mmCIF file of C-alpha atoms in Angstrom:
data_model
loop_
_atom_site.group_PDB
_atom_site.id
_atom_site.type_symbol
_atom_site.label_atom_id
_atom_site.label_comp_id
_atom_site.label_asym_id
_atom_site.label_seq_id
_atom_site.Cartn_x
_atom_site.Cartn_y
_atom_site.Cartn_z
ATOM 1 C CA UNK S 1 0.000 0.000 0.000
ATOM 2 C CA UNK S 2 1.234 3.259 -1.113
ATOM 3 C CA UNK S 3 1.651 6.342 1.846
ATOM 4 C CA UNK S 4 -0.666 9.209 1.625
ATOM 5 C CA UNK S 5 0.327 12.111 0.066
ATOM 6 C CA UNK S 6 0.426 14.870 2.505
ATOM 7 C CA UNK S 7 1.085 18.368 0.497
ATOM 8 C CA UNK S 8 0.984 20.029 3.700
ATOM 9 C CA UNK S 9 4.823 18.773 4.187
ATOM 10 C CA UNK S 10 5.884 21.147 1.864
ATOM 11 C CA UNK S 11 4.046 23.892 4.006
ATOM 12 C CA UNK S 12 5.614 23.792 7.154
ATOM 13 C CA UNK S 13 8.639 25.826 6.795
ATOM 14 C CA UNK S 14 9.188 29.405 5.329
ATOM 15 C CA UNK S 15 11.972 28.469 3.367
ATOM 16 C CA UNK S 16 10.308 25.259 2.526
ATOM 17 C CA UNK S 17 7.560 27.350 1.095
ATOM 18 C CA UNK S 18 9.611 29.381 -1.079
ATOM 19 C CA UNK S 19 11.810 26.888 -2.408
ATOM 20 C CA UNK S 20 8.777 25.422 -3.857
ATOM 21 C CA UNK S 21 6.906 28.601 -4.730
ATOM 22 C CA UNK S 22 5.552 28.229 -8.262
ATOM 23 C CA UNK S 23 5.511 31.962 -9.214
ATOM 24 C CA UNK S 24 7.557 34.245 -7.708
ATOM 25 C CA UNK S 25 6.963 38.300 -7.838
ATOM 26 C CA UNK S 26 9.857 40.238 -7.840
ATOM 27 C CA UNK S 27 10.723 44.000 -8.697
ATOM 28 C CA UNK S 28 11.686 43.294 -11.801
ATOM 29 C CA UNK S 29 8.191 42.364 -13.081
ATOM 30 C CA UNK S 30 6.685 45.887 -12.008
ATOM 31 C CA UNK S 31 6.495 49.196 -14.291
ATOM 32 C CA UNK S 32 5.500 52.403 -12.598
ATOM 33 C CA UNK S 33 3.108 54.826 -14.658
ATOM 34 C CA UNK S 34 3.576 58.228 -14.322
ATOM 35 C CA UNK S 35 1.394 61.678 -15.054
ATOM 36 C CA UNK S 36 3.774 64.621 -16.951
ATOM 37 C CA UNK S 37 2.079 68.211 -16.524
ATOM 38 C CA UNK S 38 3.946 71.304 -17.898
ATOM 39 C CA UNK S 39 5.315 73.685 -15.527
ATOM 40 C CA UNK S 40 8.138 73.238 -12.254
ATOM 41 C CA UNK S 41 7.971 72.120 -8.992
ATOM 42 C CA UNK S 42 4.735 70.668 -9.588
ATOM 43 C CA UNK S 43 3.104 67.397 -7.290
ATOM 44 C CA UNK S 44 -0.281 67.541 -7.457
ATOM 45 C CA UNK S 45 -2.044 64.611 -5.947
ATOM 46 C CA UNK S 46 -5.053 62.814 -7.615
ATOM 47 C CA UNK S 47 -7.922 63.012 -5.672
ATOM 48 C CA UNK S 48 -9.707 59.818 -6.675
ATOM 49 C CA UNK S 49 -5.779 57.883 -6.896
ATOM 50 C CA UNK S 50 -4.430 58.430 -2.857
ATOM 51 C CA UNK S 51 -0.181 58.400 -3.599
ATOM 52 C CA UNK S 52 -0.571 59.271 -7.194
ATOM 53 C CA UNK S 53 0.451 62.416 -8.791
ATOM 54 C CA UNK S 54 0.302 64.814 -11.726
ATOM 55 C CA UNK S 55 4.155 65.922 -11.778
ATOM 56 C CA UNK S 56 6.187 68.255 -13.413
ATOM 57 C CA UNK S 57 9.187 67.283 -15.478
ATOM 58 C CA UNK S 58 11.658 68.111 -13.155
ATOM 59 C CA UNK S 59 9.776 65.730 -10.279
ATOM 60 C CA UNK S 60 8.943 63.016 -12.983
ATOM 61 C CA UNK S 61 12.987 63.132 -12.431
ATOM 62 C CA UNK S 62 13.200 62.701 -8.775
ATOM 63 C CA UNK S 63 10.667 59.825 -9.163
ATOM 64 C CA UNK S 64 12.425 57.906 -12.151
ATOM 65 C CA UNK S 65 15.923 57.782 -9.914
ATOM 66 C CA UNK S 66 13.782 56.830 -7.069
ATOM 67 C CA UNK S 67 11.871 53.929 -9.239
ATOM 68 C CA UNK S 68 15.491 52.585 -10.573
ATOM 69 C CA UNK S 69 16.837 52.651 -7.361
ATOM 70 C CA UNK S 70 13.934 50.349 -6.287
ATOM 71 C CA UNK S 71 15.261 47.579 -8.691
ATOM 72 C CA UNK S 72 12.076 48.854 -11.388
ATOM 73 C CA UNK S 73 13.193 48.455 -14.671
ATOM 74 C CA UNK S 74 10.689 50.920 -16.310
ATOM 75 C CA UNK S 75 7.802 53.643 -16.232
ATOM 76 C CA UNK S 76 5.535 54.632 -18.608
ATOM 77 C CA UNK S 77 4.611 58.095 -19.500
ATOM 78 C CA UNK S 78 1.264 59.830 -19.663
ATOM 79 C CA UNK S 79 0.859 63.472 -20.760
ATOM 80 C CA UNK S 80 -1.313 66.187 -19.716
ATOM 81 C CA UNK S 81 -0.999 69.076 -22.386
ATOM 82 C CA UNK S 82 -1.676 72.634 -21.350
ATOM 83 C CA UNK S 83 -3.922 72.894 -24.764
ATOM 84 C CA UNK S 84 -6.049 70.626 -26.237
ATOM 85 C CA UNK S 85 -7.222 70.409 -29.849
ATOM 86 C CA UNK S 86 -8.788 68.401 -32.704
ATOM 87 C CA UNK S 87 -5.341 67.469 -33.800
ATOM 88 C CA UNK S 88 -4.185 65.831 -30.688
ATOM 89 C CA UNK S 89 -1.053 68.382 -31.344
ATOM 90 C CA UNK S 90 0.311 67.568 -28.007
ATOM 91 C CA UNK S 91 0.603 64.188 -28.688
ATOM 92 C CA UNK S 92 2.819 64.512 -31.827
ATOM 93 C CA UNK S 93 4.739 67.794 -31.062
ATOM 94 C CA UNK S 94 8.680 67.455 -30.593
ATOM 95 C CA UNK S 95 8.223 69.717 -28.057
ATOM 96 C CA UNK S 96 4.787 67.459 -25.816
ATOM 97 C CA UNK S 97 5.191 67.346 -21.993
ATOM 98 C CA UNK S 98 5.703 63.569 -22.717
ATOM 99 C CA UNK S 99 8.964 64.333 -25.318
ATOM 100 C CA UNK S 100 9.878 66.706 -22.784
ATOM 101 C CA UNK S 101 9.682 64.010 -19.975
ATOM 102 C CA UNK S 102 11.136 61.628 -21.769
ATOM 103 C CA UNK S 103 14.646 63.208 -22.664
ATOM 104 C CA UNK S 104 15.031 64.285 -19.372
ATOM 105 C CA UNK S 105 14.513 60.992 -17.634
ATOM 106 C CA UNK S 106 16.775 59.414 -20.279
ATOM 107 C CA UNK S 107 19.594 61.879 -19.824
ATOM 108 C CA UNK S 108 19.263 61.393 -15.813
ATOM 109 C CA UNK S 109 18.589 57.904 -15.625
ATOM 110 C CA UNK S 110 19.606 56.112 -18.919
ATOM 111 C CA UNK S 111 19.250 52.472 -17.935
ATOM 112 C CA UNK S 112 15.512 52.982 -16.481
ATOM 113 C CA UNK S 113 13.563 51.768 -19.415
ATOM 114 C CA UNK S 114 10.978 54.375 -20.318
ATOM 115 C CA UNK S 115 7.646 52.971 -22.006
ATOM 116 C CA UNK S 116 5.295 55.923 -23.339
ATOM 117 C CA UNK S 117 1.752 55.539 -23.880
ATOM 118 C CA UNK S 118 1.333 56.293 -27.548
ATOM 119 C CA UNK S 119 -2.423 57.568 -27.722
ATOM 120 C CA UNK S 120 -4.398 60.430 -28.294
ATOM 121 C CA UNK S 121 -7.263 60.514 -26.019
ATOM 122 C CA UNK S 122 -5.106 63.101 -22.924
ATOM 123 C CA UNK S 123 -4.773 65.749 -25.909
ATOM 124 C CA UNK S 124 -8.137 65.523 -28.043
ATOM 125 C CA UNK S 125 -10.664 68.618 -26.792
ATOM 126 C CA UNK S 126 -13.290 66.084 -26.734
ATOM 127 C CA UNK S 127 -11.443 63.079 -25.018
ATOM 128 C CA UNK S 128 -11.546 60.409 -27.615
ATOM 129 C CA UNK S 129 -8.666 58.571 -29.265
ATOM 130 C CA UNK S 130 -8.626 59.864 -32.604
ATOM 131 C CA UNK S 131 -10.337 61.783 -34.938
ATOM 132 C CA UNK S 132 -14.063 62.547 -35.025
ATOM 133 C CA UNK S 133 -16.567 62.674 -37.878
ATOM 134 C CA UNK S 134 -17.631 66.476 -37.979
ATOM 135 C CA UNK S 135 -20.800 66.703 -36.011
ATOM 136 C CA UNK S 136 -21.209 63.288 -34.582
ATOM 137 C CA UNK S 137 -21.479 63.516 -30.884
ATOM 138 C CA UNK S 138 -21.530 59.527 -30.605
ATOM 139 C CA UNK S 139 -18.041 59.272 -30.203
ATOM 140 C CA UNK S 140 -16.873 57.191 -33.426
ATOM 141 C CA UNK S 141 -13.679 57.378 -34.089
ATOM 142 C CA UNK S 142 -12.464 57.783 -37.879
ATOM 143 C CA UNK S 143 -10.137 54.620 -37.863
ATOM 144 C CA UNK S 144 -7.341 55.601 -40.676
ATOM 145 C CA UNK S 145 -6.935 59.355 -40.174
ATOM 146 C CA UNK S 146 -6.117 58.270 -36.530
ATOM 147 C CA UNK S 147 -3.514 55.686 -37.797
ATOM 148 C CA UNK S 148 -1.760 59.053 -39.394
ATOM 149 C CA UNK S 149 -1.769 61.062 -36.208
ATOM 150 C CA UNK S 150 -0.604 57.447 -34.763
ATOM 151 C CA UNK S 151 2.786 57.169 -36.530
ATOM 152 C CA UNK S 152 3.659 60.946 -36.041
ATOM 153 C CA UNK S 153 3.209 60.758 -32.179
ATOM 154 C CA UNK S 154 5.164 56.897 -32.088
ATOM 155 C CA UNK S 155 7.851 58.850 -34.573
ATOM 156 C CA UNK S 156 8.138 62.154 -32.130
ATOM 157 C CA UNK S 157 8.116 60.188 -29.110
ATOM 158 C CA UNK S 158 11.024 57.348 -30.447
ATOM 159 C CA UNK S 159 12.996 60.707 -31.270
ATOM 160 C CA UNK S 160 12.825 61.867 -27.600
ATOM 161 C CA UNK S 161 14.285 58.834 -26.478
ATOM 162 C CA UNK S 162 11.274 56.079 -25.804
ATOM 163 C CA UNK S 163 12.839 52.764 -25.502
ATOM 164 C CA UNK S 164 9.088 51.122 -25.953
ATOM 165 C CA UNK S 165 6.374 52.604 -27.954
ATOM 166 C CA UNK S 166 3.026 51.327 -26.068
ATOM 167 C CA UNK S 167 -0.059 52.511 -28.581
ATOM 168 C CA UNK S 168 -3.321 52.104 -26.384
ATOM 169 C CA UNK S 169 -6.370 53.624 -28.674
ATOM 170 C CA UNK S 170 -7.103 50.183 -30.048
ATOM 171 C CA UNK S 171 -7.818 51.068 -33.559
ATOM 172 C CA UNK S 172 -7.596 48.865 -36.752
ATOM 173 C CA UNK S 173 -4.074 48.405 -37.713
ATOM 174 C CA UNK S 174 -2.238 50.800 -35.411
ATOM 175 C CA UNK S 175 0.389 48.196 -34.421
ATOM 176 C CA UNK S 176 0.925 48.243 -38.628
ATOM 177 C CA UNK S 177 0.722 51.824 -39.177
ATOM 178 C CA UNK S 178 3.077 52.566 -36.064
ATOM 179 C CA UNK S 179 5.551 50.141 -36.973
ATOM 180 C CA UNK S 180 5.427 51.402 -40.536
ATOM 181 C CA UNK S 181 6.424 54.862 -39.272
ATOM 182 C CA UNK S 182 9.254 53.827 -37.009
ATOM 183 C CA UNK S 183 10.990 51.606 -39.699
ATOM 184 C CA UNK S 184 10.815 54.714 -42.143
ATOM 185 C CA UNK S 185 12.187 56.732 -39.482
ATOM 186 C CA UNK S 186 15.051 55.123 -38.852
ATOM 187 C CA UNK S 187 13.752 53.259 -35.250
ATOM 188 C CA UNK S 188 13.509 50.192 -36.590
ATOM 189 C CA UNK S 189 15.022 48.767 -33.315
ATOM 190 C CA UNK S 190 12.660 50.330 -30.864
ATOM 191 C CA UNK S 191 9.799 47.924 -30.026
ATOM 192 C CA UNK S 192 5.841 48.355 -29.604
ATOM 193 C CA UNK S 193 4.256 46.875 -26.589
ATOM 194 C CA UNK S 194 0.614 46.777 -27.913
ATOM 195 C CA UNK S 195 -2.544 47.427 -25.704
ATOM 196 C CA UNK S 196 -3.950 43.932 -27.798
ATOM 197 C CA UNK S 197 -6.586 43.391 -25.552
ATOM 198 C CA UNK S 198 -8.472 46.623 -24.413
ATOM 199 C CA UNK S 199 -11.659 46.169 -22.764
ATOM 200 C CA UNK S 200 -13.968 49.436 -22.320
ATOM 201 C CA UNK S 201 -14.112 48.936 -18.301
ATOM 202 C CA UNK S 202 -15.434 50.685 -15.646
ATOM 203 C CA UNK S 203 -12.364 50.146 -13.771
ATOM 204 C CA UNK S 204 -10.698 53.389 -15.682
ATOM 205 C CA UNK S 205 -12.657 56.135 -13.556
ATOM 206 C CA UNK S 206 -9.520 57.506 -11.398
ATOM 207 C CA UNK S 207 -7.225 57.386 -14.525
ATOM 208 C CA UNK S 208 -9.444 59.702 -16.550
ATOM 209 C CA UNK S 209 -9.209 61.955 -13.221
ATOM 210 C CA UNK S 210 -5.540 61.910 -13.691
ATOM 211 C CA UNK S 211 -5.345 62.150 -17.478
ATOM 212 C CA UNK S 212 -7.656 64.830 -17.161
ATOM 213 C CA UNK S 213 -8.981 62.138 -20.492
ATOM 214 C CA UNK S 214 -12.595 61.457 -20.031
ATOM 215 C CA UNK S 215 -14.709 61.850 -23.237
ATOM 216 C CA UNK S 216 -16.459 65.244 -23.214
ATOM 217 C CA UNK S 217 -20.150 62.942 -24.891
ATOM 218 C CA UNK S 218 -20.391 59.252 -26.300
ATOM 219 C CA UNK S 219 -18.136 56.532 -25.155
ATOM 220 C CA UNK S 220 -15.101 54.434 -26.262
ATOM 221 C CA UNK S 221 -17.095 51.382 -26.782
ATOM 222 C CA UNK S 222 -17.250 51.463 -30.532
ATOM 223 C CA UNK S 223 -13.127 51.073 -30.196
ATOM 224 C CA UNK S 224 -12.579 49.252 -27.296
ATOM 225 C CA UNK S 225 -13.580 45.534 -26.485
ATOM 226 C CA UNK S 226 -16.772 44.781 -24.993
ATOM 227 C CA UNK S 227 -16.051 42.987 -21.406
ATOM 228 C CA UNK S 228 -17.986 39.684 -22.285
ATOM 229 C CA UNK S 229 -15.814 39.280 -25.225
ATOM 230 C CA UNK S 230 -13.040 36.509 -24.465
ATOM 231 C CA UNK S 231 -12.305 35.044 -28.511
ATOM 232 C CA UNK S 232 -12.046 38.266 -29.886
ATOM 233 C CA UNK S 233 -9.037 39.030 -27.330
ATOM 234 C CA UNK S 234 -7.190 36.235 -29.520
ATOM 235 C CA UNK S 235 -8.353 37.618 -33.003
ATOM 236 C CA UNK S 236 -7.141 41.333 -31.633
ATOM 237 C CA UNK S 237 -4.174 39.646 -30.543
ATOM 238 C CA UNK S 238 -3.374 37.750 -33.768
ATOM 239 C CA UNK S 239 -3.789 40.789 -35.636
ATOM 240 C CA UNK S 240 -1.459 43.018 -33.804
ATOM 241 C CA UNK S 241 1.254 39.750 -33.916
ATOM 242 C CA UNK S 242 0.677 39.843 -37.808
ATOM 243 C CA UNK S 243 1.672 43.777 -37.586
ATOM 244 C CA UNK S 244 4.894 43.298 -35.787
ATOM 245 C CA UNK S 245 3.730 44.191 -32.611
ATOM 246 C CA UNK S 246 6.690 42.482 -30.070
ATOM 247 C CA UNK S 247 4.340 42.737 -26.471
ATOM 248 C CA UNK S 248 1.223 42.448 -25.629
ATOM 249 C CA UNK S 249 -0.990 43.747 -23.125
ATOM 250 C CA UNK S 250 -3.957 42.672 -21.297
ATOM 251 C CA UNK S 251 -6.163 46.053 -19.794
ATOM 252 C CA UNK S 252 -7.607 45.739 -17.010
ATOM 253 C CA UNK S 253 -6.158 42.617 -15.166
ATOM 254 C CA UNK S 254 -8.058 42.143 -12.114
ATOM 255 C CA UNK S 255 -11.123 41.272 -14.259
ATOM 256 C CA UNK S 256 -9.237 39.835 -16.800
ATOM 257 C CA UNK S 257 -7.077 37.544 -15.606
ATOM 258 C CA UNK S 258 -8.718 34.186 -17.495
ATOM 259 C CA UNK S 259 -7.999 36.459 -20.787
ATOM 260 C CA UNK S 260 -3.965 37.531 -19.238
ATOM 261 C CA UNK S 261 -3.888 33.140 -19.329
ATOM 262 C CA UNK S 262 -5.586 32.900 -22.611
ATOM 263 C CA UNK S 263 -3.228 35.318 -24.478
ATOM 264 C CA UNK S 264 -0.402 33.783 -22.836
ATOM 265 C CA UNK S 265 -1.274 30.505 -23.717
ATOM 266 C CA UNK S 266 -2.199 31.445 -27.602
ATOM 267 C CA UNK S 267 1.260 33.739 -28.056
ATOM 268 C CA UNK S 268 5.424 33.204 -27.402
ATOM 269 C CA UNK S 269 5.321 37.043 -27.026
ATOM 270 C CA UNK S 270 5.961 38.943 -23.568
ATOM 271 C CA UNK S 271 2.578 39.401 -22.159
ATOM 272 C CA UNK S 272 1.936 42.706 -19.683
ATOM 273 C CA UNK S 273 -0.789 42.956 -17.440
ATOM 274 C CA UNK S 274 -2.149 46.390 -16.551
ATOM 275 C CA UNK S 275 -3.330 46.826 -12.924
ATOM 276 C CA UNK S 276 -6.148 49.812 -13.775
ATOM 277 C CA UNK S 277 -6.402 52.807 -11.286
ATOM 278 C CA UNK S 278 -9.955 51.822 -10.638
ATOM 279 C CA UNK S 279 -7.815 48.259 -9.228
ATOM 280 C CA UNK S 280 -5.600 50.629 -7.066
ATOM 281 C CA UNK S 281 -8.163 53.226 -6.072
ATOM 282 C CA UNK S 282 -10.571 49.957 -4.257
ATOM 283 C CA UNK S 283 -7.478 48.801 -2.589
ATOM 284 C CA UNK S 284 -6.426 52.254 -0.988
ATOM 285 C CA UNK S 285 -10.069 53.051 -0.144
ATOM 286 C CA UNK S 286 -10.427 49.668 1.623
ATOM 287 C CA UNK S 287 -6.485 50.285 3.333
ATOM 288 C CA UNK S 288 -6.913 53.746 4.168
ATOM 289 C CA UNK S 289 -10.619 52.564 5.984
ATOM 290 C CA UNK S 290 -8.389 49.601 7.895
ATOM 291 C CA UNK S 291 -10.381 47.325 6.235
ATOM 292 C CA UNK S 292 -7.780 45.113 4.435
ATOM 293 C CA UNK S 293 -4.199 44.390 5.032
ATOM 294 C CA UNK S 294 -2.648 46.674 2.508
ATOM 295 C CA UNK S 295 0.487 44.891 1.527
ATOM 296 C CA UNK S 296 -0.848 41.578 1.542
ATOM 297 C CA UNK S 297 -3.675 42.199 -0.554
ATOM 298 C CA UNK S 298 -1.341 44.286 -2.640
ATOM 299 C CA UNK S 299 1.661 41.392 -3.098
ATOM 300 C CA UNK S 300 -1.428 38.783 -3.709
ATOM 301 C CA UNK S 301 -3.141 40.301 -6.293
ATOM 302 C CA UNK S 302 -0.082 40.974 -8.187
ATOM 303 C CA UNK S 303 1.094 37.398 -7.632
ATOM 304 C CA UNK S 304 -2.368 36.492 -8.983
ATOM 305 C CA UNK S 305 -1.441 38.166 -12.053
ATOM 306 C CA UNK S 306 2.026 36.247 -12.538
ATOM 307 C CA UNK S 307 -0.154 32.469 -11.990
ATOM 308 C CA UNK S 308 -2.225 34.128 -15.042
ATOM 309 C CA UNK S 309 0.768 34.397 -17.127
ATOM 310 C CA UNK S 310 2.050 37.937 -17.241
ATOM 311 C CA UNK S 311 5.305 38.519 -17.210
ATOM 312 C CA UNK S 312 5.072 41.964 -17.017
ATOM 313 C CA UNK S 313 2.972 44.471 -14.589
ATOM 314 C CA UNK S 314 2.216 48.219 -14.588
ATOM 315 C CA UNK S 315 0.763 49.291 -11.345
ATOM 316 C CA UNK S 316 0.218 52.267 -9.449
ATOM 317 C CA UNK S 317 1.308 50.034 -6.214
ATOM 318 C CA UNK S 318 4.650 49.377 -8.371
ATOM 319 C CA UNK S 319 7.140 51.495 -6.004
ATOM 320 C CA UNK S 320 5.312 49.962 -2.317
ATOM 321 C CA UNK S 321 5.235 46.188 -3.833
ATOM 322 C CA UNK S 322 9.238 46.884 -4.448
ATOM 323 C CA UNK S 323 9.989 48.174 -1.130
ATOM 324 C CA UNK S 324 7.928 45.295 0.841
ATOM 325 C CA UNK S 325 9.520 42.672 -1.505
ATOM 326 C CA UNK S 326 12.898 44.366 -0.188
ATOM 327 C CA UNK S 327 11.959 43.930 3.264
#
């Protein structure tokens, strides 16, 4: 007769425990995101995101040396224009707060990896990704005009120094048209992490707060992915594979996390999980009201996202989760 297998053995002992450990979370998995505003000396916290703030270039900085000091390998940009238009012009301008940002992170910290969010929605007037059809208040995007104003933000923000171009308006053929642009450009090295798999989710609210991004009438559902949609995640994906994109993303995660293991199992590509502000915001408001445990809520959910099959994870919690994996 055989002995009863007793899993619990391999339980009983910290060590024991992590020698075993089937997914480990480490620092290196993390990317930070972070809000650019025009101006100096600027920290202005989001009201809806407790911890996260709209910064000036100069603290965007201060936080990038404190992020690689951490043992994070990246951020990712978002900019907040002074002036919005039609055009998106602060998107595409050599001269947009997230150029700006990004030349003077590289020239302070040059081995942090900086990953910009190539989209248009933070410098439209109206708050949409793209172009508009004159008139229509329903928030359709015009798909191939938008590719256009695509490639010349991807192209302005590879010249500023973005190591990773990360387009996020989920349009028909952006991975193509962005890569197209690059390669003529001469930045046929620099790679595009793709937002593959973008659902139109409640879980955005606080983001739009610190974007300053939420449409001014309509809604992004006729361009992003309807949450009871699981198969089209893999056509989206196998599109933007076809294109050239070399990561893909998975936005939200909490939600998501059967489509994070259904992307990772359908693609050999780097897969990145994004932990929404909506995520963060439930987890501070639940901390801050001594509700939950903070940390360990914190290191488990982003563990959760590892067992989905990420292997990499932008979150607002990025800079705590390094410190308390430190400790």
């Amino acid at each position: 007769m055989f002995p009863i297998h007793r899993p619990r053995r391999l339980r009983s002992h910290p060590q024991l425990r992590r020698m075993v450990c089937e997914n480990l979370l480490t620092a290196s998995d993390l990317i930070y995101p972070l809000f650019a505003v025009p101006g100096e000396g600027i920290a202005k916290e989001v009201k809806s995101m407790p911890g996260v703030y709209q910064l000036s270039v100069d603290k965007i900085v201060i936080e990038a040396k404190e992020v690689y000091d951490l043992g994070i390998p990246a951020i990712i940009l978002f900019g907040i224009p002074d002036v919005k238009d039609g055009d998106a012009t602060g998107a595409w301008h050599d001269c947009g707060i997230v150029q700006k940002a990004t030349a003077a992170v590289k020239a302070a910290v040059p081995d942090l990896v900086v990953i910009v969010d190539t989209c248009l929605c933070e410098y439209t007037s109206h708050g949409h990704c793209g172009y508009l059809q004159t008139g229509d208040l329903t928030g359709r995007v015009l798909n191939d005009p938008t590719l256009e104003l695509l490639k010349k933000t991807a192209v302005s923000q590879a010249k500023a120094g973005a190591d990773i171009i990360a387009p996020s308006g989920m349009m028909d053929g952006f991975v193509g048209a962005i890569r197209a642009g690059l390669d003529e450009a001469g930045y046929q090295e620099v790679p595009i992490l793709s937002y593959a798999a973008k659902y139109a989710s409640a879980y955005y609210g606080p983001f739009r707060d610190a974007a300053e991004s939420t449409p001014q009438f309509g809604d992004r559902r006729t361009y992003q992915m309807d949450p009871g949609n699981a198969r089209e995640a893999l056509k989206e994906i196998e599109l933007d594979i076809a294109e050239g994109a070399d990561m893909l993303m998975v936005k939200p995660a909490l939600a998501y996390m059967d489509i994070i293991w259904r992307v990772k199992e359908a693609s050999n590509l780097p897969v990145a999980a994004y932990n929404v502000s909506g995520e963060y915001s439930m987890v501070k408001a639940a901390a801050l009201n001594g509700w939950i445990d903070e940390k360990r809520v914190v290191l488990e959910t982003l563990t959760g996202f590892k067992r989905a099959g990420a292997d990499l994870i932008l979150t607002y919690h990025a800079k705590d989760a390094a410190r308390w994996l430190q400790g």
